[in-house]
PDB file of C-alpha atoms in Angstrom:
ATOM      1  CA  MET D  88      21.964 152.887  66.008  1.00 83.00           C
ATOM      2  CA  VAL D  89      21.639 156.651  65.453  1.00 92.00           C
ATOM      3  CA  THR D  90      22.393 157.972  61.961  1.00 95.00           C
ATOM      4  CA  ILE D  91      23.705 161.539  61.825  1.00 97.00           C
ATOM      5  CA  LYS D  92      22.980 163.455  58.612  1.00 98.00           C
ATOM      6  CA  VAL D  93      26.030 165.595  57.800  1.00 97.00           C
ATOM      7  CA  GLY D  94      25.922 168.407  55.255  1.00 97.00           C
ATOM      8  CA  ALA D  95      29.551 169.245  54.464  1.00 94.00           C
ATOM      9  CA  LEU D  96      30.119 172.519  52.600  1.00 91.00           C
ATOM     10  CA  ALA D  97      31.931 172.300  49.255  1.00 86.00           C
ATOM     11  CA  ASP D  98      34.530 174.882  50.160  1.00 80.00           C
ATOM     12  CA  SER D  99      38.126 173.699  50.576  1.00 68.00           C
ATOM     13  CA  GLY D 100      38.691 175.213  54.003  1.00 77.00           C
ATOM     14  CA  ASP D 101      35.400 173.980  55.427  1.00 87.00           C
ATOM     15  CA  LEU D 102      35.554 170.618  53.678  1.00 89.00           C
ATOM     16  CA  TYR D 103      38.996 169.368  54.699  1.00 90.00           C
ATOM     17  CA  PRO D 104      38.044 168.322  58.302  1.00 93.00           C
ATOM     18  CA  PHE D 105      35.305 166.059  56.911  1.00 95.00           C
ATOM     19  CA  ILE D 106      37.380 164.268  54.254  1.00 94.00           C
ATOM     20  CA  PRO D 107      38.873 161.616  56.588  1.00 96.00           C
ATOM     21  CA  LEU D 108      35.297 160.809  57.651  1.00 96.00           C
ATOM     22  CA  ILE D 109      34.112 160.721  54.029  1.00 95.00           C
ATOM     23  CA  GLU D 110      37.041 158.475  53.095  1.00 93.00           C
ATOM     24  CA  GLY D 111      36.668 156.189  56.128  1.00 93.00           C
ATOM     25  CA  LYS D 112      40.104 157.101  57.513  1.00 94.00           C
ATOM     26  CA  ILE D 113      38.379 157.998  60.785  1.00 94.00           C
ATOM     27  CA  LYS D 114      35.433 155.856  61.820  1.00 92.00           C
ATOM     28  CA  PRO D 115      32.757 156.887  64.333  1.00 93.00           C
ATOM     29  CA  GLU D 116      31.737 154.579  67.155  1.00 88.00           C
ATOM     30  CA  GLY D 117      28.196 154.419  68.477  1.00 88.00           C
ATOM     31  CA  PHE D 118      26.566 156.125  65.489  1.00 92.00           C
ATOM     32  CA  ASN D 119      26.521 156.103  61.701  1.00 93.00           C
ATOM     33  CA  LEU D 120      27.193 159.020  59.367  1.00 96.00           C
ATOM     34  CA  GLU D 121      25.261 159.891  56.234  1.00 96.00           C
ATOM     35  CA  ILE D 122      27.339 162.571  54.484  1.00 95.00           C
ATOM     36  CA  GLU D 123      26.334 164.792  51.575  1.00 95.00           C
ATOM     37  CA  VAL D 124      28.411 167.616  50.137  1.00 94.00           C
ATOM     38  CA  ILE D 125      26.424 170.819  49.710  1.00 93.00           C
ATOM     39  CA  PRO D 126      27.541 173.200  46.922  1.00 90.00           C
ATOM     40  CA  THR D 127      27.082 176.666  48.452  1.00 90.00           C
ATOM     41  CA  VAL D 128      26.857 178.369  51.830  1.00 91.00           C
ATOM     42  CA  GLN D 129      23.409 179.673  50.891  1.00 92.00           C
ATOM     43  CA  CYS D 130      22.235 176.073  50.377  1.00 94.00           C
ATOM     44  CA  VAL D 131      23.765 175.140  53.742  1.00 95.00           C
ATOM     45  CA  ASN D 132      22.023 178.031  55.477  1.00 96.00           C
ATOM     46  CA  GLU D 133      18.680 177.011  53.994  1.00 96.00           C
ATOM     47  CA  LYS D 134      19.092 173.345  54.953  1.00 97.00           C
ATOM     48  CA  VAL D 135      20.026 174.232  58.530  1.00 97.00           C
ATOM     49  CA  LEU D 136      17.141 176.663  58.821  1.00 97.00           C
ATOM     50  CA  LYS D 137      14.763 173.911  57.665  1.00 97.00           C
ATOM     51  CA  ARG D 138      16.547 171.422  60.002  1.00 97.00           C
ATOM     52  CA  GLU D 139      17.171 169.030  57.118  1.00 97.00           C
ATOM     53  CA  VAL D 140      20.662 168.132  58.390  1.00 98.00           C
ATOM     54  CA  ASP D 141      21.974 167.221  61.839  1.00 98.00           C
ATOM     55  CA  VAL D 142      25.453 168.643  61.282  1.00 98.00           C
ATOM     56  CA  SER D 143      26.550 171.351  58.895  1.00 97.00           C
ATOM     57  CA  VAL D 144      28.634 174.496  58.388  1.00 96.00           C
ATOM     58  CA  PRO D 145      26.325 177.532  58.283  1.00 97.00           C
ATOM     59  CA  SER D 146      27.305 181.169  58.373  1.00 95.00           C
ATOM     60  CA  ALA D 147      27.872 182.576  61.859  1.00 97.00           C
ATOM     61  CA  ALA D 148      25.091 185.026  61.004  1.00 97.00           C
ATOM     62  CA  MET D 149      22.595 182.134  60.854  1.00 97.00           C
ATOM     63  CA  TYR D 150      23.006 181.148  64.505  1.00 98.00           C
ATOM     64  CA  PRO D 151      20.438 183.594  65.982  1.00 98.00           C
ATOM     65  CA  TYR D 152      17.797 181.923  63.802  1.00 97.00           C
ATOM     66  CA  ILE D 153      18.750 178.347  64.767  1.00 98.00           C
ATOM     67  CA  GLN D 154      19.950 178.803  68.358  1.00 98.00           C
ATOM     68  CA  ASP D 155      17.075 176.771  69.820  1.00 97.00           C
ATOM     69  CA  TYR D 156      17.847 173.768  67.623  1.00 98.00           C
ATOM     70  CA  TYR D 157      21.636 173.509  67.257  1.00 98.00           C
ATOM     71  CA  TYR D 158      24.770 173.485  69.401  1.00 98.00           C
ATOM     72  CA  ILE D 159      27.911 175.327  68.271  1.00 98.00           C
ATOM     73  CA  MET D 160      31.029 173.145  68.283  1.00 96.00           C
ATOM     74  CA  SER D 161      33.776 175.067  70.075  1.00 93.00           C
ATOM     75  CA  ASN D 162      36.503 173.403  68.015  1.00 91.00           C
ATOM     76  CA  ALA D 163      34.894 174.319  64.697  1.00 92.00           C
ATOM     77  CA  VAL D 164      34.266 178.067  64.466  1.00 93.00           C
ATOM     78  CA  ALA D 165      36.137 179.715  61.591  1.00 88.00           C
ATOM     79  CA  SER D 166      37.415 183.054  62.937  1.00 89.00           C
ATOM     80  CA  ALA D 167      39.634 185.575  61.155  1.00 86.00           C
ATOM     81  CA  VAL D 168      42.416 186.955  63.326  1.00 85.00           C
ATOM     82  CA  ASP D 169      44.315 188.966  60.712  1.00 78.00           C
ATOM     83  CA  GLY D 170      44.019 190.220  57.162  1.00 62.00           C
ATOM     84  CA  ILE D 171      44.789 186.872  55.494  1.00 64.00           C
ATOM     85  CA  THR D 172      41.062 186.259  55.166  1.00 66.00           C
ATOM     86  CA  GLY D 173      40.022 189.846  55.536  1.00 78.00           C
ATOM     87  CA  MET D 174      36.988 189.764  53.246  1.00 85.00           C
ATOM     88  CA  PRO D 175      38.060 192.661  50.989  1.00 88.00           C
ATOM     89  CA  LEU D 176      35.413 194.741  49.265  1.00 92.00           C
ATOM     90  CA  LEU D 177      36.309 194.604  45.576  1.00 90.00           C
ATOM     91  CA  SER D 178      35.222 196.615  42.549  1.00 91.00           C
ATOM     92  CA  ILE D 179      36.307 196.760  38.918  1.00 87.00           C
ATOM     93  CA  LYS D 180      36.298 200.546  38.815  1.00 88.00           C
ATOM     94  CA  GLU D 181      37.993 202.860  41.259  1.00 90.00           C
ATOM     95  CA  MET D 182      35.442 203.941  43.836  1.00 91.00           C
ATOM     96  CA  SER D 183      35.306 205.315  47.350  1.00 92.00           C
ATOM     97  CA  LEU D 184      33.430 203.823  50.274  1.00 91.00           C
ATOM     98  CA  GLU D 185      30.751 206.470  49.743  1.00 93.00           C
ATOM     99  CA  ASP D 186      30.402 205.358  46.115  1.00 92.00           C
ATOM    100  CA  ALA D 187      30.046 201.766  47.323  1.00 91.00           C
ATOM    101  CA  LYS D 188      27.001 202.727  49.381  1.00 95.00           C
ATOM    102  CA  LYS D 189      25.146 203.549  46.142  1.00 94.00           C
ATOM    103  CA  SER D 190      26.343 200.566  44.108  1.00 95.00           C
ATOM    104  CA  ARG D 191      25.133 197.061  43.263  1.00 96.00           C
ATOM    105  CA  LEU D 192      26.498 194.667  45.890  1.00 96.00           C
ATOM    106  CA  ILE D 193      27.191 190.979  45.145  1.00 93.00           C
ATOM    107  CA  VAL D 194      26.993 188.509  48.059  1.00 92.00           C
ATOM    108  CA  HIS D 195      26.535 184.712  48.405  1.00 88.00           C
ATOM    109  CA  GLY D 196      23.199 184.985  50.164  1.00 90.00           C
ATOM    110  CA  PRO D 197      20.968 187.131  52.402  1.00 92.00           C
ATOM    111  CA  ASN D 198      21.945 185.413  55.659  1.00 91.00           C
ATOM    112  CA  THR D 199      25.666 185.098  55.059  1.00 94.00           C
ATOM    113  CA  THR D 200      28.199 186.508  57.496  1.00 94.00           C
ATOM    114  CA  ALA D 201      29.769 188.522  54.678  1.00 92.00           C
ATOM    115  CA  PHE D 202      26.536 190.379  53.972  1.00 95.00           C
ATOM    116  CA  THR D 203      25.864 190.795  57.693  1.00 97.00           C
ATOM    117  CA  LEU D 204      29.321 192.294  58.226  1.00 96.00           C
ATOM    118  CA  TYR D 205      28.760 194.619  55.276  1.00 96.00           C
ATOM    119  CA  LYS D 206      25.492 195.843  56.806  1.00 97.00           C
ATOM    120  CA  LEU D 207      27.202 196.270  60.175  1.00 97.00           C
ATOM    121  CA  LEU D 208      30.393 197.936  58.978  1.00 96.00           C
ATOM    122  CA  VAL D 209      29.423 199.769  55.781  1.00 95.00           C
ATOM    123  CA  GLY D 210      25.658 199.978  55.971  1.00 91.00           C
ATOM    124  CA  ARG D 211      24.103 201.053  52.707  1.00 93.00           C
ATOM    125  CA  TYR D 212      24.182 199.735  49.151  1.00 95.00           C
ATOM    126  CA  GLY D 213      22.197 200.534  46.019  1.00 94.00           C
ATOM    127  CA  LYS D 214      20.936 197.069  45.048  1.00 95.00           C
ATOM    128  CA  LEU D 215      21.561 193.581  46.409  1.00 95.00           C
ATOM    129  CA  VAL D 216      22.634 190.900  43.904  1.00 95.00           C
ATOM    130  CA  ILE D 217      22.700 187.268  45.100  1.00 94.00           C
ATOM    131  CA  ILE D 218      25.204 185.024  43.258  1.00 89.00           C
ATOM    132  CA  GLU D 219      25.720 181.832  45.230  1.00 87.00           C
ATOM    133  CA  ARG D 220      28.851 180.355  43.629  1.00 79.00           C
ATOM    134  CA  VAL D 221      32.326 181.884  44.007  1.00 74.00           C
ATOM    135  CA  LEU D 222      33.391 181.654  40.351  1.00 74.00           C
ATOM    136  CA  ASP D 223      30.037 182.989  39.192  1.00 81.00           C
ATOM    137  CA  GLU D 224      30.519 185.949  41.539  1.00 80.00           C
ATOM    138  CA  ILE D 225      33.706 186.866  39.713  1.00 78.00           C
ATOM    139  CA  LYS D 226      32.004 186.659  36.327  1.00 81.00           C
ATOM    140  CA  GLY D 227      29.214 188.880  37.631  1.00 85.00           C
ATOM    141  CA  LEU D 228      31.538 191.610  38.907  1.00 85.00           C
ATOM    142  CA  GLY D 229      31.222 194.636  36.642  1.00 84.00           C
ATOM    143  CA  LYS D 230      28.205 193.122  34.872  1.00 89.00           C
ATOM    144  CA  GLU D 231      25.518 192.084  37.336  1.00 90.00           C
ATOM    145  CA  GLY D 232      27.073 193.932  40.272  1.00 89.00           C
ATOM    146  CA  ASP D 233      29.547 196.731  40.908  1.00 92.00           C
ATOM    147  CA  LEU D 234      31.271 195.339  44.007  1.00 92.00           C
ATOM    148  CA  LEU D 235      31.500 192.161  46.057  1.00 89.00           C
ATOM    149  CA  VAL D 236      32.661 191.014  49.467  1.00 90.00           C
ATOM    150  CA  ALA D 237      35.405 188.476  48.660  1.00 84.00           C
ATOM    151  CA  VAL D 238      34.745 185.767  51.238  1.00 81.00           C
ATOM    152  CA  HIS D 239      37.085 183.201  49.677  1.00 67.00           C
ATOM    153  CA  GLU D 240      39.814 185.755  49.271  1.00 60.00           C
ATOM    154  CA  ILE D 241      42.772 183.564  48.238  1.00 56.00           C
ATOM    155  CA  LYS D 242      40.676 181.615  45.742  1.00 59.00           C
ATOM    156  CA  MET D 243      39.010 184.793  44.508  1.00 63.00           C
ATOM    157  CA  MET D 244      42.247 186.723  43.934  1.00 65.00           C
ATOM    158  CA  TYR D 245      43.834 183.759  42.165  1.00 60.00           C
ATOM    159  CA  ALA D 246      40.841 183.326  39.848  1.00 64.00           C
ATOM    160  CA  LEU D 247      40.753 187.049  39.095  1.00 67.00           C
ATOM    161  CA  ARG D 248      44.435 187.036  38.130  1.00 67.00           C
ATOM    162  CA  LYS D 249      43.929 183.922  35.998  1.00 66.00           C
ATOM    163  CA  LEU D 250      41.090 185.660  34.161  1.00 66.00           C
ATOM    164  CA  GLY D 251      43.145 188.839  33.798  1.00 71.00           C
ATOM    165  CA  ILE D 252      40.622 190.888  35.780  1.00 72.00           C
ATOM    166  CA  LYS D 253      42.087 193.782  37.728  1.00 79.00           C
ATOM    167  CA  THR D 254      40.196 194.890  40.814  1.00 82.00           C
ATOM    168  CA  ASN D 255      40.176 197.810  43.180  1.00 85.00           C
ATOM    169  CA  VAL D 256      40.217 197.062  46.929  1.00 89.00           C
ATOM    170  CA  ILE D 257      37.933 199.630  48.531  1.00 91.00           C
ATOM    171  CA  THR D 258      38.372 198.384  52.100  1.00 91.00           C
ATOM    172  CA  SER D 259      38.069 195.068  53.951  1.00 90.00           C
ATOM    173  CA  MET D 260      35.654 193.778  56.528  1.00 92.00           C
ATOM    174  CA  TRP D 261      38.607 192.839  58.755  1.00 92.00           C
ATOM    175  CA  ASP D 262      40.119 196.348  58.742  1.00 92.00           C
ATOM    176  CA  MET D 263      36.788 197.822  59.818  1.00 94.00           C
ATOM    177  CA  TRP D 264      35.916 194.954  62.186  1.00 96.00           C
ATOM    178  CA  LYS D 265      39.113 195.168  64.226  1.00 92.00           C
ATOM    179  CA  LYS D 266      38.444 198.857  64.930  1.00 93.00           C
ATOM    180  CA  ILE D 267      34.841 198.427  66.017  1.00 95.00           C
ATOM    181  CA  SER D 268      35.481 195.176  67.947  1.00 95.00           C
ATOM    182  CA  ASN D 269      38.700 196.043  69.781  1.00 90.00           C
ATOM    183  CA  ASN D 270      40.566 193.496  67.635  1.00 91.00           C
ATOM    184  CA  VAL D 271      38.771 190.312  68.715  1.00 95.00           C
ATOM    185  CA  PRO D 272      38.470 187.430  66.180  1.00 94.00           C
ATOM    186  CA  MET D 273      35.940 187.960  63.383  1.00 94.00           C
ATOM    187  CA  PRO D 274      33.483 185.022  63.197  1.00 94.00           C
ATOM    188  CA  MET D 275      32.703 183.675  59.732  1.00 91.00           C
ATOM    189  CA  GLY D 276      31.335 180.129  59.725  1.00 93.00           C
ATOM    190  CA  MET D 277      30.758 177.374  62.281  1.00 95.00           C
ATOM    191  CA  VAL D 278      29.978 173.684  62.556  1.00 97.00           C
ATOM    192  CA  VAL D 279      26.689 173.095  64.367  1.00 98.00           C
ATOM    193  CA  VAL D 280      25.108 169.887  65.730  1.00 98.00           C
ATOM    194  CA  SER D 281      21.399 169.297  66.158  1.00 98.00           C
ATOM    195  CA  LYS D 282      20.094 169.286  69.716  1.00 98.00           C
ATOM    196  CA  ASP D 283      17.631 166.587  68.628  1.00 97.00           C
ATOM    197  CA  LEU D 284      20.534 164.112  68.760  1.00 96.00           C
ATOM    198  CA  GLY D 285      20.982 164.779  72.480  1.00 95.00           C
ATOM    199  CA  LYS D 286      24.043 166.307  74.104  1.00 96.00           C
ATOM    200  CA  ASP D 287      25.894 163.012  74.595  1.00 95.00           C
ATOM    201  CA  ILE D 288      25.764 162.110  70.896  1.00 96.00           C
ATOM    202  CA  ALA D 289      26.576 165.703  69.947  1.00 96.00           C
ATOM    203  CA  ILE D 290      29.719 165.584  72.088  1.00 96.00           C
ATOM    204  CA  LYS D 291      30.690 162.210  70.620  1.00 96.00           C
ATOM    205  CA  PHE D 292      30.376 163.685  67.128  1.00 97.00           C
ATOM    206  CA  LYS D 293      32.520 166.646  68.197  1.00 96.00           C
ATOM    207  CA  GLU D 294      35.246 164.235  69.342  1.00 96.00           C
ATOM    208  CA  VAL D 295      35.146 162.304  66.058  1.00 96.00           C
ATOM    209  CA  TYR D 296      35.212 165.559  64.071  1.00 96.00           C
ATOM    210  CA  GLU D 297      38.297 166.664  66.034  1.00 95.00           C
ATOM    211  CA  LYS D 298      40.063 163.389  65.215  1.00 96.00           C
ATOM    212  CA  SER D 299      39.158 163.786  61.556  1.00 96.00           C
ATOM    213  CA  LYS D 300      40.323 167.415  61.490  1.00 93.00           C
ATOM    214  CA  LYS D 301      43.661 166.560  63.118  1.00 94.00           C
ATOM    215  CA  TYR D 302      44.178 163.647  60.733  1.00 96.00           C
ATOM    216  CA  ALA D 303      43.546 165.956  57.774  1.00 93.00           C
ATOM    217  CA  GLU D 304      45.940 168.616  59.065  1.00 91.00           C
ATOM    218  CA  LYS D 305      48.705 166.034  59.586  1.00 93.00           C
ATOM    219  CA  ASN D 306      48.143 164.387  56.206  1.00 93.00           C
ATOM    220  CA  LEU D 307      47.378 167.294  53.885  1.00 87.00           C
ATOM    221  CA  GLN D 308      49.146 165.806  50.860  1.00 87.00           C
ATOM    222  CA  GLU D 309      46.807 162.839  51.136  1.00 90.00           C
ATOM    223  CA  ILE D 310      43.729 165.000  51.726  1.00 89.00           C
ATOM    224  CA  ILE D 311      44.218 167.752  49.128  1.00 85.00           C
ATOM    225  CA  PRO D 312      43.735 165.603  45.971  1.00 87.00           C
ATOM    226  CA  LYS D 313      40.430 164.300  47.374  1.00 88.00           C
ATOM    227  CA  ASP D 314      39.428 167.855  48.314  1.00 84.00           C
ATOM    228  CA  VAL D 315      40.114 168.982  44.729  1.00 81.00           C
ATOM    229  CA  GLU D 316      38.189 166.008  43.332  1.00 85.00           C
ATOM    230  CA  ILE D 317      35.111 166.598  45.511  1.00 85.00           C
ATOM    231  CA  MET D 318      35.156 170.353  44.973  1.00 80.00           C
ATOM    232  CA  SER D 319      35.533 170.025  41.182  1.00 77.00           C
ATOM    233  CA  GLU D 320      32.659 167.543  41.001  1.00 81.00           C
ATOM    234  CA  VAL D 321      30.277 169.526  43.198  1.00 77.00           C
ATOM    235  CA  GLN D 322      31.222 172.992  41.915  1.00 72.00           C
ATOM    236  CA  LYS D 323      31.391 171.719  38.317  1.00 70.00           C
ATOM    237  CA  ALA D 324      34.596 173.682  37.746  1.00 66.00           C
ATOM    238  CA  ASP D 325      38.292 173.000  37.267  1.00 69.00           C
ATOM    239  CA  LEU D 326      40.154 173.864  40.463  1.00 65.00           C
ATOM    240  CA  ASP D 327      43.875 174.342  40.852  1.00 67.00           C
ATOM    241  CA  LYS D 328      45.542 172.075  43.436  1.00 68.00           C
ATOM    242  CA  GLU D 329      47.899 174.857  44.564  1.00 69.00           C
ATOM    243  CA  ILE D 330      45.110 177.312  45.310  1.00 69.00           C
ATOM    244  CA  VAL D 331      43.102 174.653  47.184  1.00 72.00           C
ATOM    245  CA  GLU D 332      46.180 173.970  49.314  1.00 71.00           C
ATOM    246  CA  LYS D 333      46.677 177.672  50.066  1.00 70.00           C
ATOM    247  CA  THR D 334      43.005 178.038  50.949  1.00 72.00           C
ATOM    248  CA  ILE D 335      43.207 175.101  53.358  1.00 75.00           C
ATOM    249  CA  TRP D 336      46.331 176.477  55.042  1.00 73.00           C
ATOM    250  CA  ALA D 337      44.562 179.794  55.627  1.00 71.00           C
ATOM    251  CA  ASP D 338      41.512 178.031  57.046  1.00 73.00           C
ATOM    252  CA  ILE D 339      43.589 175.820  59.339  1.00 75.00           C
ATOM    253  CA  GLN D 340      44.567 179.000  61.144  1.00 76.00           C
ATOM    254  CA  GLU D 341      40.946 180.146  61.304  1.00 78.00           C
ATOM    255  CA  TYR D 342      39.724 176.818  62.698  1.00 79.00           C
ATOM    256  CA  ASN D 343      42.420 176.706  65.401  1.00 83.00           C
ATOM    257  CA  VAL D 344      41.828 180.000  67.209  1.00 85.00           C
ATOM    258  CA  PRO D 345      41.798 179.456  71.019  1.00 89.00           C
ATOM    259  CA  GLU D 346      38.292 178.822  72.344  1.00 91.00           C
ATOM    260  CA  ASP D 347      38.261 181.805  74.728  1.00 93.00           C
ATOM    261  CA  ASN D 348      39.055 184.130  71.830  1.00 93.00           C
ATOM    262  CA  VAL D 349      36.474 182.462  69.594  1.00 93.00           C
ATOM    263  CA  ILE D 350      33.804 183.082  72.245  1.00 94.00           C
ATOM    264  CA  LYS D 351      34.830 186.745  72.602  1.00 96.00           C
ATOM    265  CA  GLY D 352      34.487 187.152  68.845  1.00 95.00           C
ATOM    266  CA  LEU D 353      31.048 185.545  68.785  1.00 97.00           C
ATOM    267  CA  GLN D 354      29.815 187.561  71.765  1.00 97.00           C
ATOM    268  CA  THR D 355      31.009 190.804  70.182  1.00 97.00           C
ATOM    269  CA  PHE D 356      29.523 189.936  66.768  1.00 97.00           C
ATOM    270  CA  TYR D 357      26.087 189.101  68.176  1.00 98.00           C
ATOM    271  CA  LYS D 358      26.078 192.072  70.562  1.00 97.00           C
ATOM    272  CA  LEU D 359      26.890 194.576  67.795  1.00 97.00           C
ATOM    273  CA  THR D 360      24.464 193.091  65.262  1.00 98.00           C
ATOM    274  CA  GLU D 361      21.645 193.028  67.825  1.00 98.00           C
ATOM    275  CA  GLU D 362      22.309 196.626  68.880  1.00 97.00           C
ATOM    276  CA  ARG D 363      22.133 197.755  65.228  1.00 96.00           C
ATOM    277  CA  GLY D 364      18.951 195.746  64.605  1.00 97.00           C
ATOM    278  CA  ILE D 365      20.692 193.552  62.017  1.00 97.00           C
ATOM    279  CA  LEU D 366      20.294 190.144  63.710  1.00 97.00           C
ATOM    280  CA  PRO D 367      17.891 188.831  66.359  1.00 97.00           C
ATOM    281  CA  ARG D 368      19.155 188.538  69.931  1.00 97.00           C
ATOM    282  CA  VAL D 369      21.228 185.508  70.891  1.00 97.00           C
ATOM    283  CA  ASN D 370      19.913 184.446  74.278  1.00 95.00           C
ATOM    284  CA  THR D 371      22.706 181.999  75.064  1.00 90.00           C
ATOM    285  CA  LEU D 372      25.735 180.793  73.138  1.00 94.00           C
ATOM    286  CA  ASP D 373      25.045 177.061  73.419  1.00 94.00           C
ATOM    287  CA  ILE D 374      28.582 175.774  72.904  1.00 96.00           C
ATOM    288  CA  ILE D 375      29.775 172.221  73.336  1.00 94.00           C
TER     289      ILE D 375
END
């Protein structure tokens, strides 16, 4: 029997669809699952690039580099459709967008969607600072870097308030994206499945993932405590149940954008980034 290696990302919104599978609430038929929880999106991107996992949740910006080896699951592309997850550009000091272009920029990793959107929509920065973990990003703001793209916006804003750190919102990726894209969804992350498994197995995994996702969304009060437990263990940090719940609710919206709109967002994202020489060309969106 085939064993599928799953690398679930330790972020509340990306993790919740996998929890019923982790907990055995939903059981696959015809294949086994070997699930590990990966701490950061940068780690996920690296594992997918090296093809160390069969299923994972890389940045949308990684797809051009892995398009020959992975399918995109149509029911698992996180896409922003409003400012709820707008990826604001935050700084400690008041600064203009022109000031930002000369400042030290904090991002999760070099191939993240956040950094790619920054390059597409803002362009320049003074120095790039890579801080992979969300809470470490906050601690680095004003010390290691002057500004950051707040990917996990709800979690980020909550943590900043808890720490008593006041920030200045310079702009947001969403506000700039909707103007340049004609208001199509803004891709962020996606679940991909290895083509080495074959299309039939890939589709079977997609169906099981959908069952798991729906179970999680219908039983959030059962899922959230496990989400907090896994996240706290992997991130080695105390996480507030309320903020995890709010993060999941925001991501439920992102993971349930109609497929036609998701595809428009992906096509626009890859077209614009190729035209600007930011990402390689996507030959075909291989979506299952």
